[in-house]
PDB file of C-alpha atoms in Angstrom:
ATOM      1  CA  MET A1467      -4.778 -10.596  20.253  1.00 37.00           C
ATOM      2  CA  ALA A1468      -1.467 -12.393  19.820  1.00 43.00           C
ATOM      3  CA  LYS A1469       0.911 -11.117  17.182  1.00 46.00           C
ATOM      4  CA  LEU A1470       0.900 -13.179  14.036  1.00 46.00           C
ATOM      5  CA  THR A1471       4.233 -14.151  12.559  1.00 50.00           C
ATOM      6  CA  GLY A1472       5.529 -15.740   9.438  1.00 52.00           C
ATOM      7  CA  PHE A1473       3.143 -17.486   7.105  1.00 46.00           C
ATOM      8  CA  ARG A1474       0.027 -16.829   9.225  1.00 50.00           C
ATOM      9  CA  SER A1475       0.681 -13.073   9.119  1.00 50.00           C
ATOM     10  CA  VAL A1476       1.095 -13.123   5.351  1.00 49.00           C
ATOM     11  CA  ALA A1477      -2.046 -15.245   4.943  1.00 48.00           C
ATOM     12  CA  VAL A1478      -4.093 -12.892   7.112  1.00 47.00           C
ATOM     13  CA  THR A1479      -2.741  -9.830   5.276  1.00 46.00           C
ATOM     14  CA  THR A1480      -3.510 -11.417   1.917  1.00 47.00           C
ATOM     15  CA  ALA A1481      -7.060 -12.198   3.023  1.00 45.00           C
ATOM     16  CA  VAL A1482      -7.547  -8.635   4.289  1.00 45.00           C
ATOM     17  CA  VAL A1483      -6.222  -7.139   1.051  1.00 44.00           C
ATOM     18  CA  PHE A1484      -8.463  -9.330  -1.092  1.00 47.00           C
ATOM     19  CA  ALA A1485     -11.493  -8.652   1.121  1.00 45.00           C
ATOM     20  CA  ALA A1486     -10.869  -4.911   0.983  1.00 45.00           C
ATOM     21  CA  THR A1487     -10.416  -5.000  -2.774  1.00 46.00           C
ATOM     22  CA  ALA A1488     -13.661  -6.933  -3.165  1.00 47.00           C
ATOM     23  CA  ALA A1489     -15.472  -4.511  -0.863  1.00 47.00           C
ATOM     24  CA  LEU A1490     -14.227  -1.539  -2.876  1.00 45.00           C
ATOM     25  CA  ALA A1491     -15.288  -3.192  -6.088  1.00 47.00           C
ATOM     26  CA  ALA A1492     -18.678  -3.855  -4.517  1.00 53.00           C
ATOM     27  CA  GLY A1493     -19.119  -0.145  -3.921  1.00 63.00           C
ATOM     28  CA  LEU A1494     -18.350   0.844  -0.320  1.00 79.00           C
ATOM     29  CA  ASN A1495     -19.417   4.359   0.479  1.00 94.00           C
ATOM     30  CA  ALA A1496     -16.725   7.051   0.417  1.00 96.00           C
ATOM     31  CA  ALA A1497     -16.309   7.196   4.201  1.00 96.00           C
ATOM     32  CA  ASP A1498     -15.808   3.435   4.488  1.00 97.00           C
ATOM     33  CA  THR A1499     -13.453   3.425   1.506  1.00 97.00           C
ATOM     34  CA  ILE A1500     -11.349   6.233   2.948  1.00 97.00           C
ATOM     35  CA  LYS A1501     -11.229   4.563   6.369  1.00 97.00           C
ATOM     36  CA  ALA A1502     -10.169   1.264   4.788  1.00 97.00           C
ATOM     37  CA  ARG A1503      -7.463   3.100   2.820  1.00 97.00           C
ATOM     38  CA  HIS A1504      -6.250   4.793   5.998  1.00 96.00           C
ATOM     39  CA  ASP A1505      -6.158   1.441   7.795  1.00 98.00           C
ATOM     40  CA  HIS A1506      -4.151  -0.094   4.935  1.00 97.00           C
ATOM     41  CA  PHE A1507      -1.607   2.713   5.148  1.00 97.00           C
ATOM     42  CA  LYS A1508      -1.307   2.192   8.909  1.00 97.00           C
ATOM     43  CA  GLU A1509      -0.632  -1.489   8.243  1.00 98.00           C
ATOM     44  CA  LEU A1510       1.929  -0.571   5.568  1.00 97.00           C
ATOM     45  CA  GLY A1511       3.653   1.807   7.984  1.00 97.00           C
ATOM     46  CA  GLY A1512       3.554  -0.745  10.779  1.00 98.00           C
ATOM     47  CA  ALA A1513       5.257  -3.363   8.619  1.00 98.00           C
ATOM     48  CA  ALA A1514       7.946  -0.881   7.559  1.00 98.00           C
ATOM     49  CA  LYS A1515       8.478   0.141  11.187  1.00 98.00           C
ATOM     50  CA  ALA A1516       8.753  -3.493  12.280  1.00 98.00           C
ATOM     51  CA  ILE A1517      11.519  -4.054   9.731  1.00 98.00           C
ATOM     52  CA  GLY A1518      13.267  -0.822  10.697  1.00 97.00           C
ATOM     53  CA  ASP A1519      13.111  -1.743  14.377  1.00 98.00           C
ATOM     54  CA  GLN A1520      14.610  -5.155  13.634  1.00 97.00           C
ATOM     55  CA  LEU A1521      17.427  -3.632  11.602  1.00 96.00           C
ATOM     56  CA  LYS A1522      18.199  -1.140  14.391  1.00 96.00           C
ATOM     57  CA  SER A1523      18.236  -3.892  17.014  1.00 96.00           C
ATOM     58  CA  GLY A1524      21.693  -5.075  16.005  1.00 90.00           C
ATOM     59  CA  SER A1525      20.432  -8.645  15.835  1.00 95.00           C
ATOM     60  CA  PRO A1526      17.457  -8.707  13.463  1.00 96.00           C
ATOM     61  CA  ASP A1527      15.025 -11.589  13.678  1.00 97.00           C
ATOM     62  CA  ALA A1528      14.922 -12.833  10.081  1.00 97.00           C
ATOM     63  CA  ALA A1529      11.444 -14.334  10.522  1.00 97.00           C
ATOM     64  CA  ILE A1530       9.979 -10.967  11.555  1.00 98.00           C
ATOM     65  CA  VAL A1531      11.779  -9.204   8.705  1.00 98.00           C
ATOM     66  CA  LYS A1532      10.623 -11.797   6.165  1.00 98.00           C
ATOM     67  CA  ALA A1533       6.993 -11.720   7.332  1.00 98.00           C
ATOM     68  CA  ASN A1534       6.836  -7.933   7.240  1.00 98.00           C
ATOM     69  CA  ALA A1535       8.610  -7.721   3.880  1.00 98.00           C
ATOM     70  CA  ALA A1536       6.001 -10.111   2.475  1.00 98.00           C
ATOM     71  CA  LYS A1537       3.265  -7.949   4.005  1.00 98.00           C
ATOM     72  CA  LEU A1538       4.778  -4.832   2.401  1.00 98.00           C
ATOM     73  CA  ALA A1539       4.918  -6.562  -0.973  1.00 98.00           C
ATOM     74  CA  GLN A1540       1.262  -7.613  -0.704  1.00 98.00           C
ATOM     75  CA  LEU A1541       0.085  -4.175   0.373  1.00 98.00           C
ATOM     76  CA  GLY A1542       2.339  -2.388  -2.098  1.00 97.00           C
ATOM     77  CA  SER A1543       0.869  -4.279  -5.026  1.00 97.00           C
ATOM     78  CA  ALA A1544      -2.711  -3.680  -3.797  1.00 97.00           C
ATOM     79  CA  LEU A1545      -2.305   0.074  -3.232  1.00 97.00           C
ATOM     80  CA  PRO A1546      -3.875   1.250  -6.511  1.00 96.00           C
ATOM     81  CA  THR A1547      -7.154  -0.473  -5.564  1.00 96.00           C
ATOM     82  CA  TRP A1548      -7.453   1.751  -2.491  1.00 97.00           C
ATOM     83  CA  PHE A1549      -8.272   4.831  -4.574  1.00 97.00           C
ATOM     84  CA  PRO A1550     -11.516   4.208  -6.470  1.00 97.00           C
ATOM     85  CA  ALA A1551     -13.221   7.142  -8.170  1.00 95.00           C
ATOM     86  CA  GLY A1552     -15.308   9.126  -5.724  1.00 95.00           C
ATOM     87  CA  SER A1553     -13.030   8.506  -2.727  1.00 97.00           C
ATOM     88  CA  GLY A1554     -11.135  11.780  -2.943  1.00 96.00           C
ATOM     89  CA  PRO A1555     -11.789  15.205  -1.439  1.00 95.00           C
ATOM     90  CA  GLU A1556     -14.886  15.618  -3.645  1.00 95.00           C
ATOM     91  CA  SER A1557     -16.591  13.020  -1.438  1.00 95.00           C
ATOM     92  CA  GLY A1558     -16.768  15.535   1.407  1.00 95.00           C
ATOM     93  CA  VAL A1559     -14.974  13.085   3.689  1.00 95.00           C
ATOM     94  CA  LYS A1560     -11.678  14.205   5.208  1.00 95.00           C
ATOM     95  CA  THR A1561      -8.785  12.665   3.298  1.00 96.00           C
ATOM     96  CA  ARG A1562      -5.199  13.575   2.585  1.00 96.00           C
ATOM     97  CA  ALA A1563      -5.479  12.059  -0.892  1.00 97.00           C
ATOM     98  CA  LEU A1564      -5.061  14.914  -3.361  1.00 97.00           C
ATOM     99  CA  PRO A1565      -7.292  15.273  -6.440  1.00 97.00           C
ATOM    100  CA  LEU A1566      -4.131  14.784  -8.548  1.00 97.00           C
ATOM    101  CA  ILE A1567      -4.466  11.037  -7.904  1.00 98.00           C
ATOM    102  CA  TRP A1568      -7.531  10.998 -10.165  1.00 97.00           C
ATOM    103  CA  SER A1569      -6.604  13.858 -12.513  1.00 97.00           C
ATOM    104  CA  ASP A1570      -3.147  12.373 -13.242  1.00 97.00           C
ATOM    105  CA  PRO A1571      -3.858   8.645 -13.272  1.00 97.00           C
ATOM    106  CA  ALA A1572      -0.713   7.882 -15.301  1.00 97.00           C
ATOM    107  CA  GLY A1573       1.494   9.683 -12.773  1.00 97.00           C
ATOM    108  CA  PHE A1574      -0.212   8.012  -9.835  1.00 98.00           C
ATOM    109  CA  SER A1575      -0.024   4.627 -11.524  1.00 97.00           C
ATOM    110  CA  ALA A1576       3.704   5.098 -12.135  1.00 97.00           C
ATOM    111  CA  ALA A1577       4.285   6.061  -8.486  1.00 97.00           C
ATOM    112  CA  ALA A1578       2.234   3.075  -7.282  1.00 97.00           C
ATOM    113  CA  LYS A1579       4.136   0.755  -9.630  1.00 98.00           C
ATOM    114  CA  THR A1580       7.424   2.030  -8.202  1.00 98.00           C
ATOM    115  CA  LEU A1581       6.254   1.143  -4.711  1.00 98.00           C
ATOM    116  CA  ALA A1582       5.099  -2.302  -5.847  1.00 98.00           C
ATOM    117  CA  THR A1583       8.434  -2.913  -7.578  1.00 98.00           C
ATOM    118  CA  GLU A1584      10.512  -1.788  -4.600  1.00 98.00           C
ATOM    119  CA  THR A1585       8.478  -3.752  -2.053  1.00 98.00           C
ATOM    120  CA  ALA A1586       8.711  -6.873  -4.257  1.00 98.00           C
ATOM    121  CA  LYS A1587      12.490  -6.442  -4.377  1.00 98.00           C
ATOM    122  CA  LEU A1588      12.509  -6.040  -0.593  1.00 98.00           C
ATOM    123  CA  ASN A1589      10.548  -9.258  -0.222  1.00 98.00           C
ATOM    124  CA  THR A1590      13.061 -11.093  -2.426  1.00 98.00           C
ATOM    125  CA  VAL A1591      16.050  -9.743  -0.485  1.00 98.00           C
ATOM    126  CA  ALA A1592      14.420 -10.515   2.870  1.00 98.00           C
ATOM    127  CA  ALA A1593      13.610 -14.057   1.777  1.00 97.00           C
ATOM    128  CA  SER A1594      17.302 -14.556   1.029  1.00 97.00           C
ATOM    129  CA  GLY A1595      18.187 -13.604   4.616  1.00 95.00           C
ATOM    130  CA  ASN A1596      20.521 -10.783   3.532  1.00 96.00           C
ATOM    131  CA  MET A1597      19.866  -8.234   6.300  1.00 95.00           C
ATOM    132  CA  ALA A1598      22.386  -5.735   4.889  1.00 94.00           C
ATOM    133  CA  GLY A1599      20.531  -5.947   1.600  1.00 97.00           C
ATOM    134  CA  VAL A1600      17.234  -5.466   3.422  1.00 98.00           C
ATOM    135  CA  GLY A1601      18.564  -2.244   4.933  1.00 96.00           C
ATOM    136  CA  ALA A1602      19.611  -0.927   1.549  1.00 97.00           C
ATOM    137  CA  GLN A1603      16.323  -1.939  -0.067  1.00 98.00           C
ATOM    138  CA  MET A1604      14.317  -0.323   2.737  1.00 98.00           C
ATOM    139  CA  GLN A1605      15.881   2.970   1.658  1.00 97.00           C
ATOM    140  CA  ALA A1606      14.509   2.413  -1.853  1.00 98.00           C
ATOM    141  CA  VAL A1607      11.084   1.549  -0.404  1.00 98.00           C
ATOM    142  CA  GLY A1608      11.196   4.707   1.703  1.00 97.00           C
ATOM    143  CA  ALA A1609      12.064   6.773  -1.356  1.00 97.00           C
ATOM    144  CA  ALA A1610       9.118   5.247  -3.241  1.00 97.00           C
ATOM    145  CA  CYS A1611       6.793   6.095  -0.344  1.00 96.00           C
ATOM    146  CA  GLY A1612       8.149   9.617  -0.111  1.00 95.00           C
ATOM    147  CA  GLY A1613       7.919  10.222  -3.843  1.00 93.00           C
ATOM    148  CA  CYS A1614       4.216   9.453  -3.799  1.00 94.00           C
ATOM    149  CA  HIS A1615       3.572  11.383  -0.582  1.00 95.00           C
ATOM    150  CA  LYS A1616       5.201  14.549  -1.923  1.00 96.00           C
ATOM    151  CA  LYS A1617       3.049  14.617  -5.019  1.00 96.00           C
ATOM    152  CA  PHE A1618      -0.214  12.901  -4.127  1.00 97.00           C
ATOM    153  CA  ARG A1619      -0.760  13.411  -0.380  1.00 96.00           C
ATOM    154  CA  GLY A1620      -1.893  16.615   1.263  1.00 95.00           C
ATOM    155  CA  PRO A1621      -0.785  18.025   4.609  1.00 92.00           C
ATOM    156  CA  GLU A1622      -1.921  16.538   7.914  1.00 87.00           C
ATOM    157  CA  ASN A1623      -4.487  19.246   8.564  1.00 71.00           C
ATOM    158  CA  SER A1624      -6.253  19.040   5.195  1.00 47.00           C
TER     159      SER A1624
END
């Protein structure tokens, strides 16, 4: 499958996010919900990596950076919908999502909002074409990711 770029990539990501959100609302089983969540995180990581790779290249392609920043903003704002009740460890399905996500909804919501805010800022900076600003904002996005991972994600072997 050819790589999507620019507007088409954002449109496809938006459609996937909305379809996944609708599926979760419609009551996917825990295994399907957890797999969808895992897939979303892989997409989130892939977009962040694509931006990082561009910044390291010495000559970043602004179109790739912009498309992936938009993807991060879309996914970052949708993240809270990936954790419906019943999709944690109590489901019996292997997941790194810690029970604290559901027992501390205010804390999780605050962490998710931080990610959404930082990815939205990244999208704005990327749209301006300021690659130095993108690099600085990627650090803030990374910190938002790490802050949530430290508190709400279990170890790899859990």
